[in-house]
Coordinates of C-alpha atoms in Angstrom, one line a residue:
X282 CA 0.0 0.0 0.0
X283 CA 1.3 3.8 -0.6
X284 CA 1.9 5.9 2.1
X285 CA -0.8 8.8 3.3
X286 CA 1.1 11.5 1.7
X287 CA -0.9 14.1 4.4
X288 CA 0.2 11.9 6.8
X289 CA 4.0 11.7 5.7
X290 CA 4.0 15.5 5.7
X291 CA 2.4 15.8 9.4
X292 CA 5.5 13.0 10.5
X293 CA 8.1 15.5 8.6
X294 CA 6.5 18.6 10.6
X295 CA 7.0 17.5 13.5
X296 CA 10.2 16.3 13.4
X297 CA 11.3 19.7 12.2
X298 CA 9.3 21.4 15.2
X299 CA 11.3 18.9 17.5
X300 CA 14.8 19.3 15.9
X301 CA 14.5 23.7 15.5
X302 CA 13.1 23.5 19.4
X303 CA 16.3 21.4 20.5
X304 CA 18.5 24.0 18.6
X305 CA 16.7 27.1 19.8
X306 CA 17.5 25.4 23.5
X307 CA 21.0 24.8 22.5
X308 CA 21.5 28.2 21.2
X309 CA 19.7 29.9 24.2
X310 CA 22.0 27.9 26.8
X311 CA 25.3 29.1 24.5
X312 CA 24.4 33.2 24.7
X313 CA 23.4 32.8 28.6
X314 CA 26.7 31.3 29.1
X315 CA 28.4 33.7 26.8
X316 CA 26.6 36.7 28.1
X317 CA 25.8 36.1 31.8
X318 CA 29.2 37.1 33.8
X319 CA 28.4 35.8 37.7
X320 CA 29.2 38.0 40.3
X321 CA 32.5 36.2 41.2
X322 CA 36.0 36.4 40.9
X323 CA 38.7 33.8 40.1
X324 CA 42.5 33.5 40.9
X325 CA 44.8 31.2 39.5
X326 CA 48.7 30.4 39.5
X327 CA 50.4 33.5 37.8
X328 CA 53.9 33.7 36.1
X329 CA 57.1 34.3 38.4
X330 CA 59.3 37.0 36.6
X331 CA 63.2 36.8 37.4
X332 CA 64.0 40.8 38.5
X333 CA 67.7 39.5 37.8
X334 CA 66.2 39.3 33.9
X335 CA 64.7 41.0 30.8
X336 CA 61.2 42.0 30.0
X337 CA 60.4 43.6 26.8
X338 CA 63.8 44.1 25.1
X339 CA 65.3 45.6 28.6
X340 CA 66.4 44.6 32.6
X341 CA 64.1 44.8 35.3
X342 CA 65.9 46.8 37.1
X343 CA 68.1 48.8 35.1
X344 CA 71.3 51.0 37.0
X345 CA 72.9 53.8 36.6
X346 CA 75.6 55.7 37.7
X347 CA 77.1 53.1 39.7
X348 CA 78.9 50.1 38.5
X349 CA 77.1 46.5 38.2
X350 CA 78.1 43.3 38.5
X351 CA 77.0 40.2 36.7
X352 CA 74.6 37.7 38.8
X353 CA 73.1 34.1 38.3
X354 CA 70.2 32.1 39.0
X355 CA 67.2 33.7 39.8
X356 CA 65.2 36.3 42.4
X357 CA 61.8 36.4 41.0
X358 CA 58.7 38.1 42.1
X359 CA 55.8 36.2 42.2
X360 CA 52.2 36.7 40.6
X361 CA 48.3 35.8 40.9
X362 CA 46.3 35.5 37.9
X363 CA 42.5 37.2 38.2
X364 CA 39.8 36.9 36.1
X365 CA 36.7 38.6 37.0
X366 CA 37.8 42.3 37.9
X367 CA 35.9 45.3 37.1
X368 CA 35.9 46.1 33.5
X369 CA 37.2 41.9 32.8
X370 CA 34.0 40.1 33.8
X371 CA 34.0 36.5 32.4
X372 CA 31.5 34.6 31.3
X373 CA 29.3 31.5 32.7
X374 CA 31.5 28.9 31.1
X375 CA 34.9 30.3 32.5
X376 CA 32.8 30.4 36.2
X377 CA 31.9 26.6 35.3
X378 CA 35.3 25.6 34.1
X379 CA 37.0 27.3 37.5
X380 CA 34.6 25.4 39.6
X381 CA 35.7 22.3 38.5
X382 CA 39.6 23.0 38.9
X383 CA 41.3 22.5 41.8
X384 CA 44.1 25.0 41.6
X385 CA 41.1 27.8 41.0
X386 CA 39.7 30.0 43.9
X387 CA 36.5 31.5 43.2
X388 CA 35.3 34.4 45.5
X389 CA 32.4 36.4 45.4
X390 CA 33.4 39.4 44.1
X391 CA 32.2 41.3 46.3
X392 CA 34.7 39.9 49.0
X393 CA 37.3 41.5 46.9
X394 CA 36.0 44.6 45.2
X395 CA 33.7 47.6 46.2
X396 CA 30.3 47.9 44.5
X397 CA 31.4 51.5 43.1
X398 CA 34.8 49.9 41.7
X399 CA 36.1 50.6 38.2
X400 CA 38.8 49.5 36.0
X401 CA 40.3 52.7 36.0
X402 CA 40.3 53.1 39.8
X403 CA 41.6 49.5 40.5
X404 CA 44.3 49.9 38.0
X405 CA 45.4 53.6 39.3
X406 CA 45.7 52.3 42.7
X407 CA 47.7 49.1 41.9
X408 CA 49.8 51.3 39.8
X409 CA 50.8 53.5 42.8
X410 CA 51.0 50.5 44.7
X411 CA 53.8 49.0 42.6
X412 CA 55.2 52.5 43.1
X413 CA 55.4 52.7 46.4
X414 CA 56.9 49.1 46.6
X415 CA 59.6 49.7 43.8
X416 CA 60.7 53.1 46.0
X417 CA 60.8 51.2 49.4
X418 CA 62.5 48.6 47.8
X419 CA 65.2 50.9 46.3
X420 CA 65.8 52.5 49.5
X421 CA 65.5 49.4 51.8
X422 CA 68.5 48.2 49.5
X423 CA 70.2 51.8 49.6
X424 CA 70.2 52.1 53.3
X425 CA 71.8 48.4 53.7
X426 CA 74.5 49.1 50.6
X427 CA 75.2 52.6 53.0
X428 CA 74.3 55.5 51.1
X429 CA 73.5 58.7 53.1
X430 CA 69.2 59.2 53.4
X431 CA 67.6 62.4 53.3
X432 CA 64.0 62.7 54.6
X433 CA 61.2 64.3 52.3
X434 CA 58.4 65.5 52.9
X435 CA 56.4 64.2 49.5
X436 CA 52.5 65.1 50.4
X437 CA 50.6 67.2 52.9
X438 CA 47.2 66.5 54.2
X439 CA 44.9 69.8 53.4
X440 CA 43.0 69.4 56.9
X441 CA 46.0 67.7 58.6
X442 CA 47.7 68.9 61.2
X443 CA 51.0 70.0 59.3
X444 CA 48.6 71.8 56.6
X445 CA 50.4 75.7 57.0
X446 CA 53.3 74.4 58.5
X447 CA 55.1 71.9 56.6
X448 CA 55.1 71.5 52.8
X449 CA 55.8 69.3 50.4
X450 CA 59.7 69.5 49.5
X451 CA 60.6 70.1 53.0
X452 CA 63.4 68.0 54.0
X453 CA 63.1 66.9 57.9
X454 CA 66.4 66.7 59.6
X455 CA 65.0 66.4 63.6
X456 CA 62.3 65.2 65.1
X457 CA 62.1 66.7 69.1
X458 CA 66.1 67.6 68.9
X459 CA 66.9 64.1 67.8
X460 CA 68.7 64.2 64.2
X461 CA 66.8 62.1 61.3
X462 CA 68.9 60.0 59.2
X463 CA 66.8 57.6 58.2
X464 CA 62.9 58.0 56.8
X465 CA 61.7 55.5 59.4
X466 CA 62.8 57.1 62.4
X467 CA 60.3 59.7 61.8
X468 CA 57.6 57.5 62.3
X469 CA 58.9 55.6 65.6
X470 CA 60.2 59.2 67.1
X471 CA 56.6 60.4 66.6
X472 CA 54.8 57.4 68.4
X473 CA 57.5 57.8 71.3
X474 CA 56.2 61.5 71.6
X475 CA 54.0 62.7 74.4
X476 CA 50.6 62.5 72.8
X477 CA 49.1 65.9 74.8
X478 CA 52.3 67.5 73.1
X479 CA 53.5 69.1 69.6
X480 CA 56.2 67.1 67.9
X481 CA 59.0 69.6 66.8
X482 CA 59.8 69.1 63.6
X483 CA 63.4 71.0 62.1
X484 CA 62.7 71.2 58.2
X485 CA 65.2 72.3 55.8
X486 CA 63.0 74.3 53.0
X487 CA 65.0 76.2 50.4
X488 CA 67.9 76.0 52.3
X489 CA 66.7 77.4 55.3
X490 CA 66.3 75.6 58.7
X491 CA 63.2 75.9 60.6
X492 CA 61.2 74.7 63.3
X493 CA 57.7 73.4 63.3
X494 CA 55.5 72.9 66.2
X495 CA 53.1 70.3 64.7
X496 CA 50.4 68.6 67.3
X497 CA 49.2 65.0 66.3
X498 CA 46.2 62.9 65.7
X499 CA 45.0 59.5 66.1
X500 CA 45.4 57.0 63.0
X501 CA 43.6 53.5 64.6
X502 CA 45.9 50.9 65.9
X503 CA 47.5 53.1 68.8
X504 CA 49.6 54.9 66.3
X505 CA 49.5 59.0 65.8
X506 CA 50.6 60.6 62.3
X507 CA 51.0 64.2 61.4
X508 CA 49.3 64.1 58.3
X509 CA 52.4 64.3 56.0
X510 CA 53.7 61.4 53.6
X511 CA 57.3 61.4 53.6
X512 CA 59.7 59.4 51.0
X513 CA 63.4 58.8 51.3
X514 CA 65.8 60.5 49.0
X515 CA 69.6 58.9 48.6
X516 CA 71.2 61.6 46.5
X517 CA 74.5 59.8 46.2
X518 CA 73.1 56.8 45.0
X519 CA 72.4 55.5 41.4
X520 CA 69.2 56.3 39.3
X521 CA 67.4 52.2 39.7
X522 CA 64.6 51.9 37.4
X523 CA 62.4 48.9 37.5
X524 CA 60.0 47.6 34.8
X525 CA 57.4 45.3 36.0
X526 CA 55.1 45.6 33.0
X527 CA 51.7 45.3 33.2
X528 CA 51.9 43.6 37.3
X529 CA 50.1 46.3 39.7
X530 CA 50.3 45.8 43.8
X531 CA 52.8 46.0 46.7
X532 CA 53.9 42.5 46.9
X533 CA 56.8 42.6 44.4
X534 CA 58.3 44.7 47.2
X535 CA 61.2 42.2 49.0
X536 CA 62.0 40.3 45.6
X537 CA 62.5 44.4 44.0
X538 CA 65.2 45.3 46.9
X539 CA 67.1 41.6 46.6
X540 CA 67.3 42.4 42.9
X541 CA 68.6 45.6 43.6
X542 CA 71.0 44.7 46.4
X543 CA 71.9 41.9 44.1
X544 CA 73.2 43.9 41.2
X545 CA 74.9 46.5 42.9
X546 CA 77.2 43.8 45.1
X547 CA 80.1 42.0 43.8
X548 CA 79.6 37.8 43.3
X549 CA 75.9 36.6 42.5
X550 CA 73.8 36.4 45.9
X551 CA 72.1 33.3 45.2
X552 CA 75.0 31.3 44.0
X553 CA 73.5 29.7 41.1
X554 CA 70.1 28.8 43.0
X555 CA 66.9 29.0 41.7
X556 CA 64.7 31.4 44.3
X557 CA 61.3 33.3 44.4
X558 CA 59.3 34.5 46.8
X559 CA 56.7 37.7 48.1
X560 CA 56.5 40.3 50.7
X561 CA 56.0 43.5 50.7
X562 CA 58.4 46.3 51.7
X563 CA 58.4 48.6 54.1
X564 CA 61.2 51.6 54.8
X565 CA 62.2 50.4 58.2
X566 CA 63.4 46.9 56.4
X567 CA 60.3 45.1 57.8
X568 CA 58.9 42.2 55.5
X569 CA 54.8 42.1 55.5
X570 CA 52.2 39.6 54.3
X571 CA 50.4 39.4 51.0
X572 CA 47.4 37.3 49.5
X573 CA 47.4 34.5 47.3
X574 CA 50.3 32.8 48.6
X575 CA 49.3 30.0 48.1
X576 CA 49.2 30.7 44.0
X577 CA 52.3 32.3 43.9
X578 CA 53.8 29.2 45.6
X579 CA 52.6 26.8 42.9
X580 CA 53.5 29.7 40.2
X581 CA 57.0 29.8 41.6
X582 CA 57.3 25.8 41.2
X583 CA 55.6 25.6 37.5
X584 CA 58.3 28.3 36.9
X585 CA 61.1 26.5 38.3
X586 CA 61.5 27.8 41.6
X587 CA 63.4 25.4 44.2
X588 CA 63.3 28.0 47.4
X589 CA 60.7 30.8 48.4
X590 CA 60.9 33.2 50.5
X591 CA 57.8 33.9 52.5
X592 CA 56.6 37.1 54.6
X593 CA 56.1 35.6 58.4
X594 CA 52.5 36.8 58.6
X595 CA 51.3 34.5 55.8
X596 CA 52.7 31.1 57.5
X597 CA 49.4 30.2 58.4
X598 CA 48.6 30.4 54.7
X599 CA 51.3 28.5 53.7
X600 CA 50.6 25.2 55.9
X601 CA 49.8 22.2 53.9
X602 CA 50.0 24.6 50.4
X603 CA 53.9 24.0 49.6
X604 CA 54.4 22.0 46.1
X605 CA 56.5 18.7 46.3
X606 CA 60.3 19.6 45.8
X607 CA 59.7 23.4 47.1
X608 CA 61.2 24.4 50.4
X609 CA 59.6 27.8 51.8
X610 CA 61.6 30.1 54.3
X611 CA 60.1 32.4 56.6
X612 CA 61.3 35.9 56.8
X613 CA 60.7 39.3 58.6
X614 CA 63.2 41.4 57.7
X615 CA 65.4 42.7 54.6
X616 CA 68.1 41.7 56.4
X617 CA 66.7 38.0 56.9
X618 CA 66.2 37.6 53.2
X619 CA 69.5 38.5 52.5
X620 CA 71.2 36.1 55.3
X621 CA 68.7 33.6 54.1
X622 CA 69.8 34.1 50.2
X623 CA 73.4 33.9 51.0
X624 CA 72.9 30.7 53.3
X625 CA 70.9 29.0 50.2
X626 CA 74.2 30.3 48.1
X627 CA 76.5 28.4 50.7
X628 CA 74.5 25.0 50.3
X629 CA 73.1 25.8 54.2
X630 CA 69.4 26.2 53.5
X631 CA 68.4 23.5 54.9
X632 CA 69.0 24.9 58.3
X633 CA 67.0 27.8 57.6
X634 CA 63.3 28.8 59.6
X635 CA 60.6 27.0 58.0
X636 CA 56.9 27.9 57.8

């Protein structure tokens, strides 16, 4: 018998109906995933970067005025990988994909950014936070190689207490009688002030001494400031200049003064050894914590990295997070990176404080 051929034609309708509804599902599920971005962010292993190498056709930290001398293995800085910022949300699929890896952490954003925050604003304050950190490092390794410090008075607070009084360019040489030579005295010679009192401040502007009375105010923490940011100045030492490319924050900060240190010193400081690490830097030497350690430990070891260096605050952070065949040493100081360095150089590392 033939086939109903209004029959035939119902059968090849609906199939049709069936197979454009399944593709109209399919397509649907594609755009959401492409074009719904989930309020989270994601961090990941980033790259180390050796600050003893190139980037871009150039050093990292490029010297002059003062001789260098050649160095081997490596001091790197270490990096986290973030997808998710303002102005780089991903999409549903990247959220999926990072749930189901390990080495991902996924955080609300939220947690990590302001509601208000912008690409621009994030990027302009990473930007001045690599700043800072390059500058502390180049004076933390300054101060240690010997070179005289000068104290400078870089910004004023408008409704601070040094507003009319001090300004910016103002070099401090004494704080209540006692002589600055180094930035971070100022700072421990204020908290040791009587708080009912005026600090004295002896500024040398345009040549001229003078003497400020300047009262102070609570800052949180038990500490007092004077509204003022101050910055050190070596004017006997070389220009450094440090190119970091595109990585933004503070924690660069300890690997950015071995570098430097490293250069300007006779014999290579690590003696051949592979060595990363974080922290960031402070002018009084002191090593501080960061985030992500844990990613910039497994960075350092996909990067070759046998030793790292970690800031003592982030020990807890480090327990149980260390990659096989990495051994990480706890420091504090400027000057405990560099003892610990050298004892890696001598074959001693072994002995060194562990988290």
């Amino acid at each position: 018998m033939g086939r109903d051929p209004v029959r035939a034609s119902w059968r090849l309708g609906r199939r049709t109906r069936r197979f454009l509804l399944g593709m109209i599902i399919v397509l649907a599920v594609v755009i959401g995933g492409t074009y719904v971005h989930p309020p989270y962010v994601v961090n990941r292993a980033g790259p180390a970067v050796n600050t003893l190498g190139d980037l871009g056709g150039g050093p990292i930290i490029d010297v002059a005025g003062a001789s260098t001398y050649p160095t081997q293995g490596t001091l790197s800085f270490t990096t986290v990988a973030q997808y998710g910022g303002p102005g780089y949300e991903f999409t549903a699929w990247t959220f999926l994909a990072a749930l189901l890896d390990p080495r991902a952490e996924v955080l609300p954003y939220d947690v990590v950014y302001p509601p208000d925050a912008t690409a621009q604003n994030v990027q302009d304050a990473t930007t001045a936070q690599m700043t800072s950190s390059q500058n502390s490092a180049e004076a933390v390794a300054f101060a240690r190689l010997g070179y005289a410090e000068q104290t400078v008075v870089s910004t004023v607070m408008s409704d601070g207490p040094s507003a009319g009084k001090l300004q910016a360019g103002d070099r401090v040489m004494a704080v209540n009688g006692t002589p600055v030579t180094r930035t971070a005295q100022v700072s421990r010679l204020i908290q040791q002030a009587d708080a009912d009192k005026p600090v004295q401040l002896a500024v040398l502007r345009s040549g001229q001494r003078r003497t400020e009375s300047v009262a102070t105010i609570a800052a949180g923490n038990g500490r007092r400031i004077i509204g003022v940011g101050l910055e050190a100045d070596f004017p006997q030492a070389p220009k450094v200049t440090i190119n970091a490319g595109q990585v933004g924050g503070p924690s660069a900060g300890l690997m950015f003064a071995l570098g430097v240190y490293d250069k300007l010193t006779p014999g290579a400081l690590t003696g051949g050894a592979a060595i990363a690490g974080t922290g960031t830097m402070s002018l009084d030497g002191s090593v501080g914590p960061i985030g992500g350690i844990a990613h910039k430990m497994a960075g350092a070891a996909a990067y070759g990295a046998s030793w790292f260096l970690a800031p003592s605050g982030n020990c807890e952070q480090v327990a149980g997070k260390v990659p096989d065949g990495m051994s990480v040493v706890r420091v504090s100081s400027f000057d405990e990176a560099i003892s610990a360095v050298e004892r890696i150089a001598s074959g001693q590392g072994s002995s060194l404080p562990a988290c």
